[in-house]
mmCIF file of C-alpha atoms in Angstrom:
data_model
loop_
_atom_site.group_PDB
_atom_site.id
_atom_site.type_symbol
_atom_site.label_atom_id
_atom_site.label_comp_id
_atom_site.label_asym_id
_atom_site.label_seq_id
_atom_site.Cartn_x
_atom_site.Cartn_y
_atom_site.Cartn_z
ATOM 1 C CA ASP A 314 24.617 -28.601 -36.843
ATOM 2 C CA ALA A 315 25.463 -31.560 -34.785
ATOM 3 C CA GLY A 316 23.688 -34.930 -35.831
ATOM 4 C CA VAL A 317 22.963 -37.769 -33.391
ATOM 5 C CA THR A 318 25.880 -38.050 -31.822
ATOM 6 C CA GLN A 319 27.192 -41.427 -29.763
ATOM 7 C CA SER A 320 29.652 -42.645 -27.521
ATOM 8 C CA PRO A 321 32.033 -44.066 -27.290
ATOM 9 C CA THR A 322 32.381 -45.310 -30.767
ATOM 10 C CA HIS A 323 34.299 -48.720 -30.064
ATOM 11 C CA LEU A 324 34.466 -50.451 -26.760
ATOM 12 C CA ILE A 325 35.924 -54.082 -25.730
ATOM 13 C CA LYS A 326 34.114 -55.684 -22.872
ATOM 14 C CA THR A 327 34.496 -59.179 -21.228
ATOM 15 C CA ARG A 328 31.664 -61.537 -20.909
ATOM 16 C CA GLY A 329 29.509 -60.774 -17.472
ATOM 17 C CA GLN A 330 30.657 -57.098 -17.558
ATOM 18 C CA HIS A 331 28.207 -54.203 -17.922
ATOM 19 C CA VAL A 332 28.498 -51.714 -20.715
ATOM 20 C CA THR A 333 26.756 -48.369 -21.089
ATOM 21 C CA LEU A 334 26.200 -46.732 -24.313
ATOM 22 C CA ARG A 335 25.666 -42.758 -25.030
ATOM 23 C CA CYS A 336 23.633 -41.331 -27.528
ATOM 24 C CA SER A 337 22.773 -37.301 -27.899
ATOM 25 C CA PRO A 338 20.099 -36.545 -30.078
ATOM 26 C CA ILE A 339 19.703 -33.686 -32.486
ATOM 27 C CA SER A 340 18.855 -30.281 -30.668
ATOM 28 C CA GLY A 341 15.159 -30.243 -30.379
ATOM 29 C CA HIS A 342 14.530 -33.934 -30.601
ATOM 30 C CA LYS A 343 12.878 -35.280 -27.919
ATOM 31 C CA SER A 344 12.538 -39.115 -28.816
ATOM 32 C CA VAL A 345 15.503 -41.339 -29.166
ATOM 33 C CA SER A 346 15.424 -45.353 -30.092
ATOM 34 C CA TRP A 347 18.096 -47.954 -29.735
ATOM 35 C CA TYR A 348 19.016 -50.535 -32.205
ATOM 36 C CA GLN A 349 21.286 -53.685 -32.202
ATOM 37 C CA GLN A 350 22.799 -54.294 -35.358
ATOM 38 C CA VAL A 351 24.117 -57.938 -35.771
ATOM 39 C CA LEU A 352 27.131 -58.300 -38.518
ATOM 40 C CA GLY A 353 25.277 -58.935 -42.143
ATOM 41 C CA GLN A 354 21.910 -58.095 -40.329
ATOM 42 C CA GLY A 355 19.572 -55.050 -40.318
ATOM 43 C CA PRO A 356 19.143 -53.035 -37.161
ATOM 44 C CA GLN A 357 16.960 -54.461 -34.615
ATOM 45 C CA PHE A 358 14.583 -52.206 -32.614
ATOM 46 C CA ILE A 359 15.679 -52.210 -28.447
ATOM 47 C CA PHE A 360 13.400 -49.663 -27.196
ATOM 48 C CA GLN A 361 11.946 -46.086 -27.575
ATOM 49 C CA TYR A 362 11.994 -43.277 -25.180
ATOM 50 C CA TYR A 363 10.345 -40.143 -25.552
ATOM 51 C CA GLU A 364 10.091 -37.497 -23.141
ATOM 52 C CA LYS A 365 11.597 -39.538 -20.688
ATOM 53 C CA GLU A 366 9.660 -42.626 -20.615
ATOM 54 C CA GLU A 367 9.871 -45.884 -22.228
ATOM 55 C CA ARG A 368 7.191 -45.710 -25.331
ATOM 56 C CA GLY A 369 8.406 -48.909 -26.975
ATOM 57 C CA ARG A 370 9.978 -52.355 -26.456
ATOM 58 C CA GLY A 371 11.543 -54.778 -28.695
ATOM 59 C CA ASN A 372 12.296 -58.483 -28.263
ATOM 60 C CA PHE A 373 15.343 -58.354 -25.953
ATOM 61 C CA PRO A 374 15.975 -59.680 -22.610
ATOM 62 C CA ASP A 375 15.739 -57.545 -19.505
ATOM 63 C CA ARG A 376 19.543 -57.521 -19.191
ATOM 64 C CA PHE A 377 18.934 -54.156 -21.648
ATOM 65 C CA SER A 378 18.089 -51.366 -20.223
ATOM 66 C CA ALA A 379 17.566 -47.642 -21.066
ATOM 67 C CA ARG A 380 16.924 -44.460 -19.595
ATOM 68 C CA GLN A 381 16.746 -40.942 -21.157
ATOM 69 C CA PHE A 382 17.433 -37.465 -19.090
ATOM 70 C CA PRO A 383 15.650 -34.232 -18.862
ATOM 71 C CA ASN A 384 18.252 -32.904 -22.021
ATOM 72 C CA TYR A 385 17.024 -36.079 -24.237
ATOM 73 C CA SER A 386 19.990 -37.515 -24.161
ATOM 74 C CA SER A 387 19.533 -41.462 -23.654
ATOM 75 C CA GLU A 388 21.994 -44.248 -22.143
ATOM 76 C CA LEU A 389 21.615 -47.793 -22.852
ATOM 77 C CA ASN A 390 22.897 -50.203 -20.337
ATOM 78 C CA VAL A 391 23.557 -54.002 -20.943
ATOM 79 C CA ASN A 392 24.053 -56.161 -18.129
ATOM 80 C CA ALA A 393 25.949 -59.704 -17.328
ATOM 81 C CA LEU A 394 27.278 -59.410 -21.253
ATOM 82 C CA LEU A 395 27.007 -62.126 -23.616
ATOM 83 C CA LEU A 396 29.229 -63.214 -26.604
ATOM 84 C CA GLY A 397 26.063 -62.230 -28.633
ATOM 85 C CA ASP A 398 25.758 -59.095 -27.794
ATOM 86 C CA SER A 399 28.811 -58.176 -29.930
ATOM 87 C CA ALA A 400 26.987 -55.849 -32.255
ATOM 88 C CA LEU A 401 26.743 -52.229 -33.807
ATOM 89 C CA TYR A 402 24.395 -50.197 -31.535
ATOM 90 C CA LEU A 403 22.571 -47.383 -33.200
ATOM 91 C CA CYS A 404 20.669 -44.863 -31.503
ATOM 92 C CA ALA A 405 18.058 -42.607 -33.647
ATOM 93 C CA SER A 406 16.174 -39.403 -32.792
ATOM 94 C CA ARG A 407 13.373 -37.635 -33.882
ATOM 95 C CA ALA A 408 11.253 -34.500 -32.814
ATOM 96 C CA GLY A 409 7.817 -36.603 -32.049
ATOM 97 C CA MET A 410 7.292 -39.837 -30.798
ATOM 98 C CA THR A 411 5.634 -41.355 -33.598
ATOM 99 C CA GLY A 412 4.671 -40.748 -37.420
ATOM 100 C CA GLY A 413 7.215 -40.998 -40.182
ATOM 101 C CA PRO A 414 10.438 -42.104 -40.782
ATOM 102 C CA GLU A 415 13.356 -42.897 -38.244
ATOM 103 C CA ALA A 416 15.672 -40.245 -40.063
ATOM 104 C CA PHE A 417 18.535 -39.371 -38.045
ATOM 105 C CA PHE A 418 20.699 -42.424 -36.727
ATOM 106 C CA GLY A 419 24.126 -41.578 -35.177
ATOM 107 C CA GLN A 420 27.214 -43.733 -36.446
ATOM 108 C CA GLY A 421 26.788 -46.380 -33.891
ATOM 109 C CA THR A 422 29.066 -47.542 -31.141
ATOM 110 C CA ARG A 423 30.848 -50.788 -32.130
ATOM 111 C CA LEU A 424 30.490 -52.981 -28.943
ATOM 112 C CA THR A 425 32.785 -56.220 -28.884
ATOM 113 C CA VAL A 426 32.688 -58.931 -26.130
ATOM 114 C CA VAL A 427 35.322 -61.007 -25.878
ATOM 115 C CA GLY B 1217 9.464 -60.066 -34.989
ATOM 116 C CA GLU B 1218 8.189 -59.565 -38.524
ATOM 117 C CA SER B 1219 10.133 -60.968 -41.467
ATOM 118 C CA VAL B 1220 11.190 -58.578 -43.812
ATOM 119 C CA GLY B 1221 13.900 -60.032 -46.226
ATOM 120 C CA LEU B 1222 15.663 -59.531 -49.055
ATOM 121 C CA HIS B 1223 16.029 -61.447 -52.431
ATOM 122 C CA LEU B 1224 19.700 -60.814 -53.165
ATOM 123 C CA PRO B 1225 22.324 -60.222 -50.493
ATOM 124 C CA THR B 1226 24.836 -58.852 -53.420
ATOM 125 C CA LEU B 1227 24.504 -56.854 -56.397
ATOM 126 C CA SER B 1228 26.972 -55.405 -58.535
ATOM 127 C CA VAL B 1229 26.257 -52.585 -61.533
ATOM 128 C CA GLN B 1230 28.133 -50.781 -63.634
ATOM 129 C CA GLU B 1231 28.547 -47.415 -63.272
ATOM 130 C CA GLY B 1232 25.662 -45.504 -65.055
ATOM 131 C CA ASP B 1233 23.243 -48.376 -65.200
ATOM 132 C CA ASN B 1234 19.815 -48.465 -63.236
ATOM 133 C CA SER B 1235 20.157 -50.630 -59.902
ATOM 134 C CA ILE B 1236 16.945 -52.339 -58.652
ATOM 135 C CA ILE B 1237 17.047 -53.786 -55.197
ATOM 136 C CA ASN B 1238 14.003 -55.336 -54.023
ATOM 137 C CA CYS B 1239 12.542 -56.794 -50.478
ATOM 138 C CA ALA B 1240 9.835 -58.916 -49.621
ATOM 139 C CA TYR B 1241 7.976 -58.746 -46.646
ATOM 140 C CA SER B 1242 5.327 -61.252 -44.638
ATOM 141 C CA ASN B 1243 3.186 -58.828 -42.640
ATOM 142 C CA SER B 1244 0.418 -58.005 -44.565
ATOM 143 C CA ALA B 1245 -0.746 -55.596 -42.007
ATOM 144 C CA SER B 1246 2.363 -53.352 -42.752
ATOM 145 C CA ASP B 1247 1.320 -49.923 -43.661
ATOM 146 C CA TYR B 1248 4.419 -48.082 -44.090
ATOM 147 C CA PHE B 1249 8.143 -48.715 -45.820
ATOM 148 C CA ILE B 1250 11.145 -47.546 -45.985
ATOM 149 C CA TRP B 1251 14.472 -47.892 -47.667
ATOM 150 C CA TYR B 1252 17.827 -46.794 -45.975
ATOM 151 C CA LYS B 1253 21.397 -46.908 -47.212
ATOM 152 C CA GLN B 1254 23.900 -47.929 -44.737
ATOM 153 C CA GLU B 1255 27.822 -47.197 -45.535
ATOM 154 C CA SER B 1256 30.467 -48.716 -44.039
ATOM 155 C CA GLY B 1257 31.393 -47.229 -40.652
ATOM 156 C CA LYS B 1258 27.765 -45.256 -40.589
ATOM 157 C CA GLY B 1259 24.624 -45.260 -39.375
ATOM 158 C CA PRO B 1260 21.703 -45.743 -41.842
ATOM 159 C CA GLN B 1261 20.529 -43.107 -43.835
ATOM 160 C CA PHE B 1262 16.913 -42.199 -44.872
ATOM 161 C CA ILE B 1263 16.551 -42.425 -48.595
ATOM 162 C CA ILE B 1264 13.146 -42.880 -49.442
ATOM 163 C CA ASP B 1265 9.396 -44.172 -47.731
ATOM 164 C CA ILE B 1266 5.591 -44.848 -49.023
ATOM 165 C CA ARG B 1267 3.006 -45.474 -47.322
ATOM 166 C CA SER B 1268 0.504 -48.409 -48.227
ATOM 167 C CA ASN B 1269 -1.772 -46.250 -50.085
ATOM 168 C CA MET B 1270 0.349 -45.752 -52.887
ATOM 169 C CA ASP B 1271 2.132 -48.007 -55.295
ATOM 170 C CA LYS B 1272 4.990 -45.731 -56.396
ATOM 171 C CA ARG B 1273 6.833 -42.822 -55.460
ATOM 172 C CA GLN B 1274 9.738 -40.581 -56.882
ATOM 173 C CA GLY B 1275 12.560 -38.897 -55.305
ATOM 174 C CA GLN B 1276 16.008 -37.760 -56.475
ATOM 175 C CA ARG B 1277 17.243 -40.646 -58.825
ATOM 176 C CA VAL B 1278 15.273 -43.397 -56.537
ATOM 177 C CA THR B 1279 11.900 -44.539 -57.251
ATOM 178 C CA VAL B 1280 10.123 -47.011 -54.998
ATOM 179 C CA LEU B 1281 7.550 -49.297 -56.346
ATOM 180 C CA LEU B 1282 5.301 -51.459 -53.494
ATOM 181 C CA ASN B 1283 2.922 -54.318 -54.836
ATOM 182 C CA LYS B 1284 0.961 -55.010 -51.343
ATOM 183 C CA THR B 1285 -0.698 -58.105 -53.745
ATOM 184 C CA VAL B 1286 2.780 -60.011 -53.437
ATOM 185 C CA LYS B 1287 4.200 -57.871 -50.569
ATOM 186 C CA HIS B 1288 6.853 -57.115 -52.488
ATOM 187 C CA LEU B 1289 9.260 -53.756 -52.144
ATOM 188 C CA SER B 1290 11.576 -52.412 -54.291
ATOM 189 C CA LEU B 1291 14.125 -49.499 -54.729
ATOM 190 C CA GLN B 1292 15.173 -48.485 -58.361
ATOM 191 C CA ILE B 1293 18.451 -45.791 -58.412
ATOM 192 C CA ALA B 1294 18.986 -44.490 -61.740
ATOM 193 C CA ALA B 1295 22.350 -43.644 -63.076
ATOM 194 C CA THR B 1296 24.051 -45.432 -60.686
ATOM 195 C CA GLN B 1297 26.813 -43.863 -59.255
ATOM 196 C CA PRO B 1298 30.070 -45.171 -57.086
ATOM 197 C CA GLY B 1299 29.340 -43.010 -54.019
ATOM 198 C CA ASP B 1300 25.635 -45.485 -54.093
ATOM 199 C CA SER B 1301 27.860 -48.376 -53.234
ATOM 200 C CA ALA B 1302 26.294 -49.352 -50.082
ATOM 201 C CA VAL B 1303 24.080 -51.842 -47.999
ATOM 202 C CA TYR B 1304 20.476 -51.002 -48.721
ATOM 203 C CA PHE B 1305 17.971 -51.859 -46.249
ATOM 204 C CA CYS B 1306 14.127 -51.835 -46.419
ATOM 205 C CA ALA B 1307 11.865 -51.279 -43.633
ATOM 206 C CA GLU B 1308 8.461 -51.556 -42.268
ATOM 207 C CA LYS B 1309 6.104 -50.700 -39.694
ATOM 208 C CA GLU B 1310 2.330 -51.819 -39.398
ATOM 209 C CA ASP B 1311 1.356 -48.224 -38.429
ATOM 210 C CA PHE B 1312 2.645 -45.202 -40.164
ATOM 211 C CA THR B 1313 1.943 -43.691 -36.387
ATOM 212 C CA GLY B 1314 3.591 -46.474 -34.722
ATOM 213 C CA ASN B 1315 7.369 -46.687 -32.993
ATOM 214 C CA GLN B 1316 9.106 -49.680 -33.851
ATOM 215 C CA PHE B 1317 10.413 -50.624 -37.575
ATOM 216 C CA TYR B 1318 11.295 -53.819 -38.855
ATOM 217 C CA PHE B 1319 14.252 -53.686 -40.757
ATOM 218 C CA GLY B 1320 15.410 -56.402 -43.399
ATOM 219 C CA THR B 1321 19.000 -57.852 -43.890
ATOM 220 C CA GLY B 1322 20.163 -55.929 -46.395
ATOM 221 C CA THR B 1323 21.852 -55.598 -50.098
ATOM 222 C CA SER B 1324 25.057 -54.900 -50.694
ATOM 223 C CA LEU B 1325 25.564 -52.851 -53.999
ATOM 224 C CA THR B 1326 28.564 -52.641 -55.599
ATOM 225 C CA VAL B 1327 29.173 -50.109 -58.283
ATOM 226 C CA ILE B 1328 31.768 -50.791 -60.556
ATOM 227 C CA PRO B 1329 33.307 -47.791 -62.195
#
């Protein structure tokens, strides 16, 4: 069984550019959450999507947006990249919208902004 | 966001010894706590969880202790193995049914063979 898959694994962008990160949840999972993990810190919640609707949003600027597709895969978009956006972006999936842990994380996308 | 922090950023233990990783949290309304293990280049891996109506929960070689009076959480790993070397995070949320988790900074555990 495939776990949570994210693409790309690494990418380098220039300040001011836009980036799109992708996540495919575990088959049958309808919820996808996005986290930002800056080096040396714990993950920070960005968004949760469930059944293609935003169900939660962390303390991130409007430059960050996301969407979920009918097949439950998701994209995280970041506009006008800043150096401080350099981080590991993690996607987590679960079957239901709420309840219990985020038990299934992808390996992450390492974004470097130069 | 909430403040969830760890007492020690690094911990080194001898193989076979027991490890204790601590975590302090500031939100007295927190209802649900989780420990994660993160190996280099990988996403967090769920280890064990505990709800606020419990003070102890055991898994395979791991035990989580919760002291709500002093807002402290700990993870005990028995007979630590080299494969346990990783960064360990505690995470919490106010409601078991909620969707937003707050993670601590992490403790790096190194197991010395």
